[in-house]
Structure formats: C-alpha cells, structure tokens
C-alpha cells in the first residue's frame, strides 16, 4: 500500500523538487495538490492526472478522510510553513516541510513540540544534502581522504539582478532574502559535515536597487571541532567562484558549478531517465595536493530521490528521518543570530 500524499504548493519547489520524486517512487501516490493559481492548477492536472487539485488547505483537510491522506508536503513561501505544517499535524498528517522549516526558532520549537504531542513526524526537506558534489565531499571526508578538515569554502552564487518573488527580495522582515533562501542550504551542509557552531561573523548586504532584503551575504562559522566554514551566497554575482573548496591536513577538494539536477528538472527531465543527475566530465572535482598528487575525481550524481526513500522508511518502519528536524532548527537559530549580529559588523 502506497503513502497517500498531498502536495501543498505547486510553484518551483512543489512542481520541480517534490512532485517528480514522489511520482517516481513506488512508495508514494500524489493524491492531492493544493494551488490557488489557475495556470499552476492546469499544469498540475496535466502532469499528475490522478491527483485531486484543490484551491486551499481548508478544502484539502476536508477531503483528507475521503482520500485517505497520510503525508502532507509543504512547499509554499517560508512565512507560511509554520501555520500550514501545524494545521496538517493537527489533522493527523505526517509532514514534510520545504526549507527553511520555519522562519523563527520560536515557531520551530512550537512545531516540533506539536508533532511530539500529536504523535506525528515533521521532516525538513534539505535536498542539497544529496547534491552530487556534496555527496562526493562527504564520502571523501568520512573515509579520511582529506584528513582533518580545517577550512570549508562553499558558494551558492547566481546572477539575477532583478527578483519578482517578494519573499526572496521585495520586502524586509523575517523570512526574506538570500540568507533564508540559499543560505539555509549552505549553513545546513556546513553544520551537517563539520558539526555544531561556536561562533560566527557575517556580512549581510542588499545591493539591488529599491529593496531591503539581503541579496549578497557572507557567513563565517567557527565549528566546535576547530574547522572554519566560509560561506558565500549571492543573487548578484556576475562571476562565480568554486562551488566547494575544502582544505584538510592531507589533501584538498575543489569543485565548480552547481549540481545539474535543478536545471535538468526545469528542462523537463525526470528521475529514471538516462543521464539524470549526471554531470559533464569537465566538471570533475580536483582532489589532492597541488603540484604533487592532485587528481580528477568524478562527482557522484545528485540523488534527491534518496530523501523520499528515507521518508518512506521513516513512515513504514520507524527508521530515523533522512533529516533530523533539530538540525534545521539549529540552522534557523544561526540565521536569527546572523541577522541580529550582522548590524554590529563594520566592513571597511
């Protein structure tokens, strides 16, 4: 019996990052999709003809018994995550929530407390843990090929001098800007790889004309184990640096370019097709010591489907979730601290 699933939101996140992997996984059935946008509703009907398309969450909750809904996937703007995930939990759903889990730590603590109280699970969707370059890096670190990691440099940079999505750019306040968007991925990867953070420094800047949300931010993290992470996130970078540059006491790792999965999905590719998730050979990573034993290493393919395979195991066997919600809560706490402290930094 498959896990009857409702997808709340059918924008880029719901349509591209969630629906294809749910549809491709035999453990899930997309039974309902929530969207109030007529064009998105038409696309949802065309791409998922077996799903019931409904305009709002209240309508979905009313249909939950009829459709035997078990899992709700929230993929809406971040400011709505806490409210919608809470409503699903109270209605008896297991819940997956797109990143960030919530936009404040207070909301996050309340959401996890509610999940515990009603005996349900909340699983954050941190899909970038399954990017091919990060999968490769994690394997190199775990097998000791880099030695002790001393410094992680990680960049998520784009050239998008204008932005139409208000939650990403247009307004000031909690939950908007590049730190709450790209930064959630970078901080999560750094903490997942190198452990808890003792101290931090940040430069949070808004460079695009006429907006208040940050679009060009740098974060430095001092991890408890001694490593340092330098994280760049920008929507206004006309040239990009390495996606990763990681220095250990035995070897280094350098990789360029974003994981191809997002671009492939937007272009219409779907899980199971030949070449899905694979990179071009010229995107191999460099591993070793420059001038001595440096070698090219093929990057593993991206595998966002692994997240939902993990969700299925959690819901059917009680296995640990593929992403611990406390990890995502720790990221939110760091982002709140960055916004609180960044104004004190003086950049010459």
Coordinates of C-alpha atoms in Angstrom, one line a residue:
X1 CA 0.0 0.0 0.0
X2 CA 1.4 3.4 -1.0
X3 CA 1.7 6.5 1.1
X4 CA -1.2 8.8 0.0
X5 CA 0.4 12.2 -0.3
X6 CA -0.9 15.8 -0.6
X7 CA 1.4 18.4 -2.0
X8 CA 0.7 21.9 -0.7
X9 CA 2.1 24.4 -3.2
X10 CA 2.9 23.9 -6.9
X11 CA 5.4 26.6 -7.6
X12 CA 9.1 25.8 -8.5
X13 CA 9.5 23.9 -5.2
X14 CA 6.4 21.7 -5.4
X15 CA 6.4 21.2 -9.2
X16 CA 10.2 20.6 -9.7
X17 CA 11.8 19.5 -6.4
X18 CA 9.0 17.4 -4.9
X19 CA 6.4 16.1 -7.4
X20 CA 8.8 14.3 -9.8
X21 CA 10.4 12.3 -7.0
X22 CA 7.1 11.5 -5.3
X23 CA 5.7 10.4 -8.7
X24 CA 8.7 8.2 -9.4
X25 CA 8.8 6.5 -6.1
X26 CA 6.5 3.4 -5.8
X27 CA 6.1 4.0 -2.1
X28 CA 4.1 7.2 -2.7
X29 CA 0.9 8.3 -4.5
X30 CA 0.3 12.0 -5.2
X31 CA -3.4 12.0 -4.3
X32 CA -4.0 15.8 -4.0
X33 CA -2.3 19.1 -4.9
X34 CA -3.1 22.5 -3.4
X35 CA -2.7 25.6 -5.5
X36 CA -4.9 28.7 -6.0
X37 CA -3.1 29.7 -9.2
X38 CA -5.2 28.7 -12.3
X39 CA -2.1 28.2 -14.5
X40 CA -0.4 26.0 -11.9
X41 CA -3.6 24.1 -11.4
X42 CA -3.8 23.4 -15.1
X43 CA -0.2 22.2 -15.1
X44 CA -0.8 20.0 -12.0
X45 CA -3.8 18.3 -13.8
X46 CA -1.7 17.7 -16.9
X47 CA 1.3 16.3 -15.1
X48 CA -0.5 14.4 -12.3
X49 CA -3.9 13.4 -13.7
X50 CA -4.6 11.1 -10.8
X51 CA -4.4 13.9 -8.2
X52 CA -7.3 15.9 -6.9
X53 CA -6.5 19.6 -7.4
X54 CA -7.9 21.9 -4.7
X55 CA -7.6 25.7 -4.2
X56 CA -6.7 25.9 -0.5
X57 CA -5.6 24.0 2.6
X58 CA -9.0 24.0 4.2
X59 CA -10.5 22.2 1.2
X60 CA -7.7 19.7 1.4
X61 CA -8.3 19.0 5.1
X62 CA -12.0 18.4 4.3
X63 CA -11.0 15.8 1.7
X64 CA -8.4 14.0 3.9
X65 CA -10.6 11.1 5.1
X66 CA -12.0 10.5 1.6
X67 CA -8.6 10.3 0.0
X68 CA -7.0 8.5 3.0
X69 CA -4.3 11.1 3.1
X70 CA -1.3 10.3 5.2
X71 CA 1.5 12.7 4.3
X72 CA 1.4 16.4 3.6
X73 CA 4.3 18.1 1.8
X74 CA 4.5 21.9 2.4
X75 CA 6.2 23.8 -0.4
X76 CA 5.0 27.3 -0.1
X77 CA 6.7 30.6 0.9
X78 CA 8.6 30.2 4.2
X79 CA 6.4 32.6 6.2
X80 CA 3.5 30.1 5.7
X81 CA 5.4 27.0 6.8
X82 CA 4.7 27.0 10.5
X83 CA 0.9 27.7 10.1
X84 CA 0.4 25.1 7.3
X85 CA 2.5 22.4 8.8
X86 CA 0.8 22.8 12.2
X87 CA -2.7 22.5 10.5
X88 CA -1.6 19.3 8.8
X89 CA -0.2 17.8 12.0
X90 CA -3.4 18.6 13.9
X91 CA -5.4 16.9 11.2
X92 CA -3.3 13.7 11.7
X93 CA -0.8 14.0 8.8
X94 CA 2.8 13.2 8.8
X95 CA 4.6 16.2 7.4
X96 CA 7.5 17.2 5.1
X97 CA 8.3 20.9 5.1
X98 CA 10.5 22.6 2.5
X99 CA 13.4 24.6 3.8
X100 CA 13.5 26.6 5.9
X101 CA 11.5 24.6 8.4
X102 CA 10.1 27.8 9.8
X103 CA 11.3 31.4 9.8
X104 CA 11.9 31.8 13.5
X105 CA 13.3 29.4 16.1
X106 CA 10.2 30.1 18.3
X107 CA 8.0 28.8 15.5
X108 CA 10.3 25.8 15.0
X109 CA 10.3 24.8 18.7
X110 CA 6.5 25.1 18.7
X111 CA 6.1 23.0 15.6
X112 CA 8.3 20.2 16.9
X113 CA 6.5 20.3 20.3
X114 CA 3.2 19.9 18.4
X115 CA 4.5 17.0 16.4
X116 CA 5.5 15.2 19.6
X117 CA 2.2 16.0 21.3
X118 CA 0.1 14.5 18.4
X119 CA 2.5 11.6 17.7
X120 CA 3.4 12.6 14.2
X121 CA 6.7 13.3 12.4
X122 CA 8.0 16.5 10.8
X123 CA 10.8 16.1 8.3
X124 CA 12.6 19.1 6.8
X125 CA 13.4 18.9 3.1
X126 CA 17.1 19.7 2.8
X127 CA 17.5 18.3 -0.7
X128 CA 21.0 19.8 -1.2
X129 CA 22.5 17.2 1.2
X130 CA 22.0 15.0 -1.9
X131 CA 23.7 17.2 -4.4
X132 CA 26.4 15.1 -6.2
X133 CA 29.3 17.4 -5.2
X134 CA 28.3 17.4 -1.5
X135 CA 27.8 13.6 -1.6
X136 CA 31.3 13.2 -3.0
X137 CA 32.8 15.6 -0.5
X138 CA 31.1 13.8 2.4
X139 CA 32.4 10.5 1.2
X140 CA 35.9 11.9 1.0
X141 CA 35.7 13.3 4.5
X142 CA 34.2 10.2 6.0
X143 CA 36.8 7.9 4.5
X144 CA 39.6 10.2 5.7
X145 CA 41.0 11.1 2.3
X146 CA 41.2 14.8 3.1
X147 CA 42.5 14.2 6.6
X148 CA 41.2 16.6 9.3
X149 CA 39.2 19.4 7.6
X150 CA 40.5 22.8 8.5
X151 CA 38.5 25.0 6.2
X152 CA 35.3 24.7 4.1
X153 CA 34.6 27.3 1.5
X154 CA 31.2 27.0 -0.1
X155 CA 29.4 29.2 -2.6
X156 CA 25.9 29.4 -4.0
X157 CA 26.1 32.3 -6.4
X158 CA 23.7 33.4 -9.1
X159 CA 23.3 36.4 -11.5
X160 CA 19.8 37.6 -11.0
X161 CA 19.9 41.4 -10.8
X162 CA 16.1 41.6 -10.6
X163 CA 13.8 39.4 -8.4
X164 CA 10.0 39.1 -8.7
X165 CA 9.3 36.9 -5.7
X166 CA 8.6 39.1 -2.7
X167 CA 9.6 36.5 -0.2
X168 CA 13.1 36.3 -1.8
X169 CA 13.6 40.0 -2.4
X170 CA 10.9 42.6 -2.2
X171 CA 10.4 43.2 1.5
X172 CA 12.3 43.5 4.7
X173 CA 11.5 41.3 7.7
X174 CA 11.8 37.8 8.9
X175 CA 11.9 35.0 6.3
X176 CA 13.0 37.0 3.2
X177 CA 16.3 37.4 1.4
X178 CA 19.1 35.2 0.2
X179 CA 20.2 34.1 3.7
X180 CA 16.8 32.5 4.2
X181 CA 16.9 31.0 0.7
X182 CA 20.4 29.9 -0.5
X183 CA 21.9 30.4 3.0
X184 CA 19.8 27.7 4.5
X185 CA 21.4 25.1 2.2
X186 CA 24.9 26.3 2.8
X187 CA 24.6 26.5 6.5
X188 CA 22.9 23.1 6.7
X189 CA 25.6 21.5 4.6
X190 CA 28.4 23.0 6.7
X191 CA 26.9 22.0 10.1
X192 CA 26.0 18.6 8.8
X193 CA 29.6 18.0 7.6
X194 CA 31.6 19.7 10.4
X195 CA 29.3 19.9 13.4
X196 CA 28.0 22.5 15.8
X197 CA 28.9 26.2 15.6
X198 CA 30.6 28.0 18.5
X199 CA 31.0 31.5 16.9
X200 CA 30.1 33.3 13.7
X201 CA 30.7 36.5 11.7
X202 CA 28.5 37.7 8.9
X203 CA 28.2 40.5 6.3
X204 CA 24.6 40.8 5.2
X205 CA 24.1 43.2 2.3
X206 CA 21.2 44.4 0.0
X207 CA 22.7 45.5 -3.3
X208 CA 19.8 45.5 -5.8
X209 CA 18.2 48.9 -6.1
X210 CA 14.9 49.6 -4.3
X211 CA 14.8 46.6 -2.0
X212 CA 15.5 45.8 1.6
X213 CA 16.1 42.1 1.6
X214 CA 19.7 40.8 1.6
X215 CA 20.9 39.5 -1.8
X216 CA 24.7 39.3 -1.2
X217 CA 25.8 37.7 2.1
X218 CA 28.9 36.2 3.6
X219 CA 28.9 34.0 6.7
X220 CA 31.9 32.6 8.6
X221 CA 31.3 29.8 11.1
X222 CA 33.7 28.6 13.8
X223 CA 32.8 24.9 14.4
X224 CA 33.3 23.4 17.8
X225 CA 35.7 20.8 16.3
X226 CA 38.1 23.5 15.1
X227 CA 37.2 23.8 11.4
X228 CA 36.1 27.1 9.9
X229 CA 33.4 27.5 7.2
X230 CA 33.3 30.4 4.8
X231 CA 30.0 30.6 3.0
X232 CA 29.1 33.0 0.2
X233 CA 25.5 33.3 -1.0
X234 CA 24.6 35.9 -3.7
X235 CA 21.9 36.6 -6.3
X236 CA 24.1 39.4 -7.8
X237 CA 27.3 37.6 -8.7
X238 CA 28.3 38.1 -12.4
X239 CA 31.1 35.6 -12.0
X240 CA 31.1 32.6 -9.7
X241 CA 33.9 31.1 -7.6
X242 CA 34.3 27.4 -6.8
X243 CA 31.2 25.7 -5.5
X244 CA 33.4 24.0 -2.9
X245 CA 37.0 24.4 -1.9
X246 CA 37.8 22.3 1.2
X247 CA 41.2 22.1 2.8
X248 CA 42.3 19.3 5.0
X249 CA 45.6 18.4 6.6
X250 CA 46.2 15.7 4.0
X251 CA 44.5 16.9 0.8
X252 CA 42.1 19.4 -0.6
X253 CA 38.9 19.2 -2.7
X254 CA 37.7 21.7 -5.3
X255 CA 34.6 21.5 -7.4
X256 CA 33.0 24.1 -9.7
X257 CA 29.4 24.6 -10.9
X258 CA 26.0 23.8 -9.4
X259 CA 24.6 20.3 -9.3
X260 CA 22.8 19.8 -12.6
X261 CA 19.6 18.3 -11.2
X262 CA 17.7 21.6 -10.8
X263 CA 18.5 22.6 -14.4
X264 CA 17.6 19.1 -15.7
X265 CA 14.3 19.1 -13.8
X266 CA 13.3 22.6 -15.1
X267 CA 14.1 21.5 -18.6
X268 CA 11.7 18.5 -18.2
X269 CA 14.0 15.6 -17.3
X270 CA 12.6 13.2 -14.8
X271 CA 14.0 10.5 -12.4
X272 CA 14.9 7.3 -14.2
X273 CA 15.8 8.8 -17.5
X274 CA 19.2 8.1 -18.9
X275 CA 21.8 10.6 -17.7
X276 CA 19.6 12.1 -15.0
X277 CA 21.7 13.7 -12.3
X278 CA 25.0 13.1 -14.2
X279 CA 27.5 15.9 -14.8
X280 CA 29.7 16.5 -17.8
X281 CA 33.2 15.1 -17.4
X282 CA 34.8 18.6 -17.3
X283 CA 33.0 19.1 -14.1
X284 CA 35.1 16.5 -12.2
X285 CA 36.5 17.7 -8.9
X286 CA 40.2 18.1 -8.1
X287 CA 41.4 16.2 -5.1
X288 CA 44.9 16.1 -3.6
X289 CA 47.9 18.5 -3.1
X290 CA 48.6 21.0 -5.9
X291 CA 51.8 20.1 -7.8
X292 CA 52.2 16.7 -6.1
X293 CA 49.4 14.1 -6.3
X294 CA 46.4 16.2 -7.5
X295 CA 43.9 14.1 -9.4
X296 CA 40.5 14.4 -11.0
X297 CA 37.6 12.7 -9.3
X298 CA 34.2 12.1 -10.9
X299 CA 31.4 13.6 -8.9
X300 CA 28.7 11.3 -7.7
X301 CA 25.3 12.0 -9.4
X302 CA 22.8 14.1 -7.5
X303 CA 20.1 12.0 -5.8
X304 CA 17.2 14.0 -4.4
X305 CA 15.1 10.8 -4.6
X306 CA 17.1 9.5 -1.6
X307 CA 15.3 11.9 0.6
X308 CA 11.9 10.4 -0.2
X309 CA 13.3 6.9 0.1
X310 CA 14.3 7.9 3.6
X311 CA 10.9 9.4 4.3
X312 CA 9.2 6.1 3.2
X313 CA 11.5 4.2 5.6
X314 CA 10.6 6.5 8.4
X315 CA 6.9 6.2 7.9
X316 CA 6.7 2.5 7.3
X317 CA 9.4 1.1 9.6
X318 CA 10.1 3.8 12.1
X319 CA 13.6 4.4 10.9
X320 CA 15.3 7.7 11.7
X321 CA 14.2 10.5 9.4
X322 CA 16.5 11.4 6.5
X323 CA 16.9 14.9 8.0
X324 CA 16.6 15.5 11.8
X325 CA 14.3 18.4 12.4
X326 CA 16.6 19.6 15.2
X327 CA 19.3 20.1 12.5
X328 CA 17.0 22.5 10.7
X329 CA 16.1 24.2 13.9
X330 CA 19.8 24.8 14.6
X331 CA 20.1 26.4 11.2
X332 CA 17.2 28.8 11.9
X333 CA 18.8 29.7 15.2
X334 CA 22.0 30.6 13.4
X335 CA 20.2 32.7 10.8
X336 CA 18.4 34.6 13.5
X337 CA 21.7 35.2 15.3
X338 CA 23.3 36.4 12.0
X339 CA 20.5 38.9 11.4
X340 CA 20.7 40.1 15.0
X341 CA 24.5 40.4 15.0
X342 CA 25.3 41.4 11.4
X343 CA 24.4 45.0 12.0
X344 CA 27.2 45.3 14.5
X345 CA 29.8 44.3 11.9
X346 CA 31.8 47.1 10.3
X347 CA 33.1 46.3 6.8
X348 CA 35.7 48.8 5.6

